[in-house]
Amino acid sequence: MPGRTLPTISLAEVKSHNSKKSCFVTIGRNVYDVTDFVDSHPGGSDLVLEYAGKDVTDILKDESSHPHSEAAYEVLDDSLVGFLPSDYLNGKTAPVPDGMTAEEWADSGYVHPATGMSCEEDLSKETDFNTDYKTHKFLDLSRPLFMQIWRGGFTKKFYLEQVHRPRHYKGGESAPLFGNFLEPLSKTPWWLIPVFWGPPVAYGLYLAREGFATGLDEFAFWGLGLGLWTLIEYILHRFLFHLDYYLPDNRVGITAHFLLHGIHHYLPMDKYRLVMPPTMFFVLAAPFWKLAHAIFYWDWSVATAVFCGGITGYIGYDLTHYFLHHQNLPLWYKQLKKYHLQHHFLDYENGFGVTSRFWDVIFGTELVDPVKTN
């Protein structure tokens, strides 16, 4: 099964690379960039250019032309740049059979064209830094990412295409972001979330308790805040973290997007850049404190209990998000894990619910099995 950190390339695009300046060939679904090899081909460049943009399976096996050594195949291995879509095989349509499951489709070699992946296991396949950079001309994972984004001069279209094509760095370690004293501040272990936010929530509920006749009343408003968080989670994820196509087409907007959420889609299995740093969430939470007290203006205790319920929901969200990426979970959570990871490897424009798919169903953004809609 191909390593799906490489892109899916259309047959039309392969055929367009048919000159000495850019020469692609295919073997089956594998696409190779042999531009650097054209002039050094033992049979002459004309023989290579005769098959530019075409499949070379037959000519490689044709000994009447000239035999090809193991070295020739090694050159091809080093030149692999992508794959033809699953519904093409040497230019012939090969539709996915009816009745296949998503897993069976993945096993058959399907690669999602936007993400370059087909299943959750692909998210944990090691990315070859050199090959990835040579192929995509985006970010070099061996160097600090921040200045590469800032100075890269990427268009919004190119940036969004690349940042939603997941990579995997050294078994889930953190790729260098700043490369200086700021580096530790960019990493947050999952356990810091309940440790940091748990005490303020408990203290807020303690202070709010004086304004309620019974603990049950306070619990009801806390529960209201918890329920509201599920909607806020959906709204933030869909309209802030994925404001993608409304993103300003400049380096300020692109860099801000990368730091806020883009890096998570680029390196989704990074264990220390998965939950939100407390300082960043504090900035996001402050307006909601004001909003809660503006809506429930008649009672400080009610507003505080609702806000604390919302923060409790956030704690549950961040922990759930981490465990969906990095832990084996009970059966119900396994389904939620599968659903969320599909948001990364299959369709990042849908599936915005993390703790639940409820609001995805309500607002029509639920992830759908692509086979069933084929």
Tab-separated table of C-alpha atoms in Angstrom:
chain	number	residue	atom	x	y	z
A	1	MET	CA	0.000	0.000	0.000
A	2	PRO	CA	1.591	3.344	-1.007
A	3	GLY	CA	2.888	5.812	1.568
A	4	ARG	CA	0.130	8.347	1.419
A	5	THR	CA	2.044	11.406	2.517
A	6	LEU	CA	2.665	11.778	-1.237
A	7	PRO	CA	-0.032	13.500	-3.320
A	8	THR	CA	-2.621	12.082	-5.646
A	9	ILE	CA	-1.897	13.374	-9.164
A	10	SER	CA	-4.481	13.355	-11.936
A	11	LEU	CA	-3.758	11.595	-15.199
A	12	ALA	CA	-4.198	14.914	-17.033
A	13	GLU	CA	-1.509	16.513	-14.875
A	14	VAL	CA	0.878	13.604	-15.496
A	15	LYS	CA	0.376	13.966	-19.249
A	16	SER	CA	1.189	17.688	-19.023
A	17	HIS	CA	4.692	16.886	-17.713
A	18	ASN	CA	5.946	15.761	-21.096
A	19	SER	CA	9.052	17.843	-21.781
A	20	LYS	CA	12.732	17.999	-20.919
A	21	LYS	CA	11.974	20.710	-18.347
A	22	SER	CA	9.486	18.506	-16.499
A	23	CYS	CA	9.171	14.823	-17.272
A	24	PHE	CA	6.795	12.456	-15.439
A	25	VAL	CA	6.241	8.772	-16.142
A	26	THR	CA	4.011	6.193	-14.476
A	27	ILE	CA	4.135	2.521	-13.594
A	28	GLY	CA	0.645	1.424	-12.644
A	29	ARG	CA	-0.559	4.088	-10.198
A	30	ASN	CA	2.927	5.255	-9.199
A	31	VAL	CA	4.014	8.610	-10.623
A	32	TYR	CA	7.734	9.375	-11.047
A	33	ASP	CA	9.499	12.659	-11.781
A	34	VAL	CA	12.469	11.638	-13.950
A	35	THR	CA	13.406	15.126	-15.105
A	36	ASP	CA	16.883	14.907	-13.559
A	37	PHE	CA	17.455	11.555	-15.270
A	38	VAL	CA	16.553	12.559	-18.839
A	39	ASP	CA	20.032	13.678	-19.936
A	40	SER	CA	21.828	10.824	-18.190
A	41	HIS	CA	19.690	8.004	-19.606
A	42	PRO	CA	22.029	5.467	-21.295
A	43	GLY	CA	19.718	5.184	-24.283
A	44	GLY	CA	19.614	8.929	-24.807
A	45	SER	CA	17.161	11.614	-23.735
A	46	ASP	CA	14.930	11.143	-26.788
A	47	LEU	CA	13.948	7.663	-25.660
A	48	VAL	CA	12.836	8.979	-22.265
A	49	LEU	CA	10.964	11.934	-23.787
A	50	GLU	CA	9.128	9.562	-26.126
A	51	TYR	CA	7.375	8.197	-23.023
A	52	ALA	CA	7.091	11.488	-21.126
A	53	GLY	CA	3.697	11.738	-19.454
A	54	LYS	CA	2.973	8.070	-20.195
A	55	ASP	CA	3.080	4.660	-18.541
A	56	VAL	CA	6.446	2.892	-18.938
A	57	THR	CA	5.548	-0.538	-17.555
A	58	ASP	CA	5.764	-2.308	-20.911
A	59	ILE	CA	8.908	-0.588	-22.171
A	60	LEU	CA	10.778	-1.420	-18.976
A	61	LYS	CA	9.989	-5.107	-19.499
A	62	ASP	CA	10.769	-5.032	-23.238
A	63	GLU	CA	14.251	-6.506	-23.596
A	64	SER	CA	14.207	-5.931	-27.339
A	65	SER	CA	14.421	-2.224	-26.562
A	66	HIS	CA	17.214	-2.607	-24.026
A	67	PRO	CA	17.406	-4.346	-20.642
A	68	HIS	CA	17.024	-2.259	-17.492
A	69	SER	CA	19.260	-2.906	-14.507
A	70	GLU	CA	18.346	-2.842	-10.820
A	71	ALA	CA	19.962	0.613	-10.718
A	72	ALA	CA	17.288	1.891	-13.104
A	73	TYR	CA	14.568	0.777	-10.719
A	74	GLU	CA	16.423	2.354	-7.791
A	75	VAL	CA	16.433	5.652	-9.693
A	76	LEU	CA	12.671	5.327	-10.077
A	77	ASP	CA	12.213	4.572	-6.377
A	78	ASP	CA	14.043	7.794	-5.519
A	79	SER	CA	11.893	9.728	-8.010
A	80	LEU	CA	8.450	8.710	-6.725
A	81	VAL	CA	6.371	11.898	-6.350
A	82	GLY	CA	2.786	10.671	-6.077
A	83	PHE	CA	0.029	8.339	-7.203
A	84	LEU	CA	-2.705	8.303	-9.789
A	85	PRO	CA	-6.243	8.324	-8.316
A	86	SER	CA	-7.733	4.975	-7.378
A	87	ASP	CA	-10.199	5.120	-10.274
A	88	TYR	CA	-7.406	5.121	-12.833
A	89	LEU	CA	-5.167	2.293	-13.861
A	90	ASN	CA	-3.030	3.102	-16.868
A	91	GLY	CA	-5.713	5.476	-18.088
A	92	LYS	CA	-8.580	3.022	-17.729
A	93	THR	CA	-11.476	3.659	-15.398
A	94	ALA	CA	-11.699	1.226	-12.504
A	95	PRO	CA	-14.740	2.200	-10.385
A	96	VAL	CA	-14.987	1.059	-6.801
A	97	PRO	CA	-17.366	-1.917	-6.607
A	98	ASP	CA	-20.731	-1.457	-4.914
A	99	GLY	CA	-21.023	-2.784	-1.386
A	100	MET	CA	-17.435	-2.158	-0.312
A	101	THR	CA	-16.823	-0.723	3.131
A	102	ALA	CA	-14.574	2.283	3.688
A	103	GLU	CA	-11.918	-0.053	5.116
A	104	GLU	CA	-12.100	-2.331	2.077
A	105	TRP	CA	-11.852	0.686	-0.204
A	106	ALA	CA	-8.797	1.876	1.721
A	107	ASP	CA	-7.205	-1.553	1.476
A	108	SER	CA	-7.785	-1.533	-2.270
A	109	GLY	CA	-5.398	1.417	-2.589
A	110	TYR	CA	-7.734	4.430	-2.468
A	111	VAL	CA	-5.974	7.695	-1.670
A	112	HIS	CA	-8.033	10.764	-0.816
A	113	PRO	CA	-6.860	13.463	-3.247
A	114	ALA	CA	-6.971	16.348	-0.736
A	115	THR	CA	-5.115	14.707	2.149
A	116	GLY	CA	-3.031	12.106	0.327
A	117	MET	CA	-4.234	9.454	2.808
A	118	SER	CA	-6.854	6.741	3.065
A	119	CYS	CA	-6.980	5.458	6.657
A	120	GLU	CA	-6.090	6.484	10.185
A	121	GLU	CA	-2.948	4.328	10.209
A	122	ASP	CA	-1.509	6.655	7.552
A	123	LEU	CA	-1.463	9.487	10.100
A	124	SER	CA	1.302	7.651	11.972
A	125	LYS	CA	3.463	6.760	8.985
A	126	GLU	CA	6.843	8.450	9.250
A	127	THR	CA	7.415	11.316	6.825
A	128	ASP	CA	10.719	11.368	4.973
A	129	PHE	CA	11.807	15.000	5.480
A	130	ASN	CA	13.939	15.287	2.359
A	131	THR	CA	11.499	13.574	0.014
A	132	ASP	CA	8.554	15.523	1.382
A	133	TYR	CA	10.288	18.879	0.955
A	134	LYS	CA	11.606	18.013	-2.490
A	135	THR	CA	8.173	16.886	-3.632
A	136	HIS	CA	5.946	19.592	-2.159
A	137	LYS	CA	8.290	22.593	-1.723
A	138	PHE	CA	6.404	23.527	1.450
A	139	LEU	CA	8.091	23.056	4.845
A	140	ASP	CA	11.329	21.327	5.784
A	141	LEU	CA	10.522	19.387	8.960
A	142	SER	CA	14.176	19.375	9.998
A	143	ARG	CA	14.171	23.176	10.433
A	144	PRO	CA	12.032	25.517	12.616
A	145	LEU	CA	8.623	25.874	10.999
A	146	PHE	CA	7.586	29.352	12.131
A	147	MET	CA	10.050	31.361	10.039
A	148	GLN	CA	9.480	29.048	7.063
A	149	ILE	CA	5.776	29.903	7.178
A	150	TRP	CA	6.474	33.617	7.748
A	151	ARG	CA	9.064	33.925	4.999
A	152	GLY	CA	7.731	31.275	2.625
A	153	GLY	CA	5.717	33.592	0.404
A	154	PHE	CA	3.026	30.905	0.082
A	155	THR	CA	-0.280	31.717	-1.532
A	156	LYS	CA	-3.354	30.918	0.542
A	157	LYS	CA	-4.432	28.249	-1.965
A	158	PHE	CA	-1.067	26.459	-1.832
A	159	TYR	CA	-0.821	26.794	1.953
A	160	LEU	CA	-4.282	25.292	2.548
A	161	GLU	CA	-3.579	22.412	0.171
A	162	GLN	CA	-0.369	21.568	2.000
A	163	VAL	CA	-1.330	22.170	5.626
A	164	HIS	CA	-4.273	19.761	5.282
A	165	ARG	CA	-1.984	17.039	3.926
A	166	PRO	CA	-0.837	15.426	7.205
A	167	ARG	CA	2.786	14.617	8.012
A	168	HIS	CA	4.236	12.569	10.867
A	169	TYR	CA	7.362	13.577	12.765
A	170	LYS	CA	9.537	11.024	14.580
A	171	GLY	CA	6.860	8.867	16.175
A	172	GLY	CA	4.709	11.732	17.419
A	173	GLU	CA	7.440	13.993	18.749
A	174	SER	CA	7.221	17.730	18.167
A	175	ALA	CA	8.847	19.189	15.073
A	176	PRO	CA	10.834	22.378	15.773
A	177	LEU	CA	8.547	25.405	15.646
A	178	PHE	CA	10.660	28.341	16.839
A	179	GLY	CA	14.038	26.734	17.421
A	180	ASN	CA	14.840	29.055	20.329
A	181	PHE	CA	13.793	29.865	23.907
A	182	LEU	CA	10.139	30.056	22.791
A	183	GLU	CA	10.083	26.369	21.863
A	184	PRO	CA	8.980	25.051	25.312
A	185	LEU	CA	6.115	27.562	25.387
A	186	SER	CA	4.676	26.006	22.220
A	187	LYS	CA	4.244	22.584	23.850
A	188	THR	CA	1.467	21.571	26.245
A	189	PRO	CA	1.142	18.121	27.856
A	190	TRP	CA	-2.445	16.908	28.142
A	191	TRP	CA	-2.434	16.728	31.955
A	192	LEU	CA	-1.742	20.463	32.254
A	193	ILE	CA	-5.299	21.254	31.120
A	194	PRO	CA	-7.164	19.834	34.162
A	195	VAL	CA	-4.348	20.922	36.504
A	196	PHE	CA	-4.477	24.514	35.248
A	197	TRP	CA	-8.232	24.977	34.747
A	198	GLY	CA	-9.645	22.629	37.392
A	199	PRO	CA	-8.883	24.800	40.454
A	200	PRO	CA	-10.369	28.041	38.990
A	201	VAL	CA	-13.533	26.142	38.034
A	202	ALA	CA	-13.850	24.675	41.539
A	203	TYR	CA	-13.225	28.087	43.121
A	204	GLY	CA	-15.757	29.767	40.822
A	205	LEU	CA	-18.409	27.218	41.741
A	206	TYR	CA	-17.558	27.690	45.428
A	207	LEU	CA	-18.106	31.457	45.171
A	208	ALA	CA	-21.277	31.049	43.096
A	209	ARG	CA	-22.762	28.605	45.615
A	210	GLU	CA	-23.773	31.458	47.945
A	211	GLY	CA	-26.214	32.763	45.339
A	212	PHE	CA	-28.224	29.544	45.058
A	213	ALA	CA	-30.875	28.184	47.366
A	214	THR	CA	-29.685	24.628	46.823
A	215	GLY	CA	-26.737	22.837	45.305
A	216	LEU	CA	-29.130	21.294	42.767
A	217	ASP	CA	-29.936	24.755	41.387
A	218	GLU	CA	-26.246	25.489	40.917
A	219	PHE	CA	-25.748	22.088	39.309
A	220	ALA	CA	-28.546	22.824	36.815
A	221	PHE	CA	-26.882	26.036	35.609
A	222	TRP	CA	-23.486	24.355	35.571
A	223	GLY	CA	-25.072	21.675	33.360
A	224	LEU	CA	-26.487	24.393	31.107
A	225	GLY	CA	-22.970	25.750	30.616
A	226	LEU	CA	-21.679	22.244	29.914
A	227	GLY	CA	-24.331	21.771	27.234
A	228	LEU	CA	-23.644	25.188	25.697
A	229	TRP	CA	-19.971	24.284	25.440
A	230	THR	CA	-20.768	21.525	22.927
A	231	LEU	CA	-22.234	24.183	20.605
A	232	ILE	CA	-19.350	26.597	21.267
A	233	GLU	CA	-16.880	23.789	20.522
A	234	TYR	CA	-18.553	23.227	17.164
A	235	ILE	CA	-18.688	26.939	16.308
A	236	LEU	CA	-15.044	27.567	17.235
A	237	HIS	CA	-13.821	24.540	15.323
A	238	ARG	CA	-15.842	25.252	12.212
A	239	PHE	CA	-15.797	29.053	11.979
A	240	LEU	CA	-12.519	30.027	13.697
A	241	PHE	CA	-10.108	27.108	13.409
A	242	HIS	CA	-11.400	26.293	9.897
A	243	LEU	CA	-12.116	29.738	8.551
A	244	ASP	CA	-9.792	28.529	5.751
A	245	TYR	CA	-11.365	30.137	2.700
A	246	TYR	CA	-11.993	33.442	4.454
A	247	LEU	CA	-8.352	33.593	5.483
A	248	PRO	CA	-6.484	36.729	4.345
A	249	ASP	CA	-4.133	35.840	1.517
A	250	ASN	CA	-1.031	37.216	3.204
A	251	ARG	CA	1.656	35.957	5.529
A	252	VAL	CA	0.077	37.425	8.659
A	253	GLY	CA	-3.174	35.530	8.123
A	254	ILE	CA	-1.433	32.337	7.021
A	255	THR	CA	0.995	32.362	9.963
A	256	ALA	CA	-1.801	33.061	12.473
A	257	HIS	CA	-3.839	30.209	11.014
A	258	PHE	CA	-0.866	27.863	11.204
A	259	LEU	CA	-0.207	28.661	14.871
A	260	LEU	CA	-3.883	28.468	15.861
A	261	HIS	CA	-4.875	25.208	14.177
A	262	GLY	CA	-2.990	24.602	10.953
A	263	ILE	CA	-0.046	22.975	12.702
A	264	HIS	CA	-2.424	20.415	14.218
A	265	HIS	CA	-3.650	19.347	10.776
A	266	TYR	CA	-0.117	19.402	9.418
A	267	LEU	CA	1.204	17.252	12.299
A	268	PRO	CA	-1.940	15.693	13.806
A	269	MET	CA	-0.130	13.118	15.939
A	270	ASP	CA	2.138	15.633	17.705
A	271	LYS	CA	1.536	14.816	21.385
A	272	TYR	CA	2.494	18.270	22.688
A	273	ARG	CA	0.718	20.524	20.198
A	274	LEU	CA	-2.683	18.897	20.405
A	275	VAL	CA	-4.325	20.472	23.461
A	276	MET	CA	-4.550	24.250	23.631
A	277	PRO	CA	-1.905	26.161	25.622
A	278	PRO	CA	-3.544	27.813	28.683
A	279	THR	CA	-2.479	31.290	27.569
A	280	MET	CA	-4.194	30.879	24.196
A	281	PHE	CA	-7.395	29.524	25.705
A	282	PHE	CA	-7.396	32.310	28.292
A	283	VAL	CA	-7.531	34.808	25.409
A	284	LEU	CA	-10.462	32.916	23.884
A	285	ALA	CA	-12.232	32.389	27.233
A	286	ALA	CA	-12.128	36.018	28.422
A	287	PRO	CA	-14.849	37.221	26.005
A	288	PHE	CA	-17.081	34.329	27.085
A	289	TRP	CA	-16.777	35.418	30.717
A	290	LYS	CA	-18.051	38.830	29.657
A	291	LEU	CA	-20.738	37.264	27.467
A	292	ALA	CA	-22.026	35.001	30.244
A	293	HIS	CA	-22.338	37.944	32.617
A	294	ALA	CA	-24.003	40.048	29.917
A	295	ILE	CA	-26.615	37.372	29.169
A	296	PHE	CA	-27.282	36.452	32.816
A	297	TYR	CA	-26.833	40.026	33.999
A	298	TRP	CA	-29.433	39.730	36.758
A	299	ASP	CA	-27.467	37.167	38.779
A	300	TRP	CA	-23.673	36.977	39.146
A	301	SER	CA	-23.873	33.462	40.602
A	302	VAL	CA	-25.924	32.109	37.697
A	303	ALA	CA	-23.528	33.635	35.133
A	304	THR	CA	-20.511	32.240	36.973
A	305	ALA	CA	-22.014	28.735	37.279
A	306	VAL	CA	-22.826	28.701	33.539
A	307	PHE	CA	-19.315	29.906	32.704
A	308	CYS	CA	-17.755	27.256	34.936
A	309	GLY	CA	-19.880	24.612	33.220
A	310	GLY	CA	-18.519	25.823	29.896
A	311	ILE	CA	-14.923	25.613	31.111
A	312	THR	CA	-15.617	22.097	32.424
A	313	GLY	CA	-16.841	21.232	28.949
A	314	TYR	CA	-13.636	22.645	27.485
A	315	ILE	CA	-11.514	20.510	29.824
A	316	GLY	CA	-13.466	17.442	28.716
A	317	TYR	CA	-13.065	18.480	25.076
A	318	ASP	CA	-9.290	18.863	25.211
A	319	LEU	CA	-8.814	15.595	27.092
A	320	THR	CA	-11.156	13.785	24.699
A	321	HIS	CA	-9.293	15.273	21.741
A	322	TYR	CA	-5.959	14.052	23.076
A	323	PHE	CA	-7.227	10.551	23.881
A	324	LEU	CA	-8.891	10.212	20.461
A	325	HIS	CA	-5.471	10.697	18.884
A	326	HIS	CA	-3.299	8.760	21.304
A	327	GLN	CA	-5.175	6.184	23.397
A	328	ASN	CA	-7.031	2.902	22.952
A	329	LEU	CA	-10.569	3.583	24.076
A	330	PRO	CA	-13.805	1.761	25.031
A	331	LEU	CA	-16.126	0.719	22.206
A	332	TRP	CA	-18.239	3.908	22.091
A	333	TYR	CA	-15.137	6.073	22.079
A	334	LYS	CA	-13.602	3.912	19.355
A	335	GLN	CA	-16.407	5.045	17.060
A	336	LEU	CA	-15.799	8.658	18.070
A	337	LYS	CA	-12.061	8.166	17.506
A	338	LYS	CA	-12.691	6.783	14.022
A	339	TYR	CA	-15.037	9.700	13.286
A	340	HIS	CA	-12.585	12.375	14.404
A	341	LEU	CA	-9.544	10.898	12.688
A	342	GLN	CA	-11.542	10.810	9.458
A	343	HIS	CA	-11.706	14.593	9.814
A	344	HIS	CA	-7.909	14.535	9.460
A	345	PHE	CA	-7.267	11.913	6.799
A	346	LEU	CA	-10.516	11.988	4.812
A	347	ASP	CA	-12.478	15.249	4.925
A	348	TYR	CA	-11.321	18.278	6.891
A	349	GLU	CA	-14.261	20.350	5.603
A	350	ASN	CA	-16.762	18.339	7.650
A	351	GLY	CA	-16.826	16.542	10.997
A	352	PHE	CA	-16.233	19.500	13.322
A	353	GLY	CA	-17.621	17.852	16.447
A	354	VAL	CA	-14.934	16.340	18.663
A	355	THR	CA	-16.747	15.282	21.825
A	356	SER	CA	-19.894	14.437	19.848
A	357	ARG	CA	-21.180	14.466	16.269
A	358	PHE	CA	-24.534	15.913	17.458
A	359	TRP	CA	-24.074	19.409	16.020
A	360	ASP	CA	-22.615	17.994	12.801
A	361	VAL	CA	-25.907	16.159	12.305
A	362	ILE	CA	-27.941	19.283	13.138
A	363	PHE	CA	-26.000	21.587	10.792
A	364	GLY	CA	-25.385	19.108	7.975
A	365	THR	CA	-21.627	18.705	8.356
A	366	GLU	CA	-21.574	15.067	9.436
A	367	LEU	CA	-18.840	12.992	7.865
A	368	VAL	CA	-20.301	10.505	5.400
A	369	ASP	CA	-18.770	7.205	4.289
A	370	PRO	CA	-17.533	8.052	0.763
A	371	VAL	CA	-18.247	4.561	-0.485
A	372	LYS	CA	-21.949	4.852	0.340
A	373	THR	CA	-22.187	8.030	-1.713
A	374	ASN	CA	-20.169	6.641	-4.620
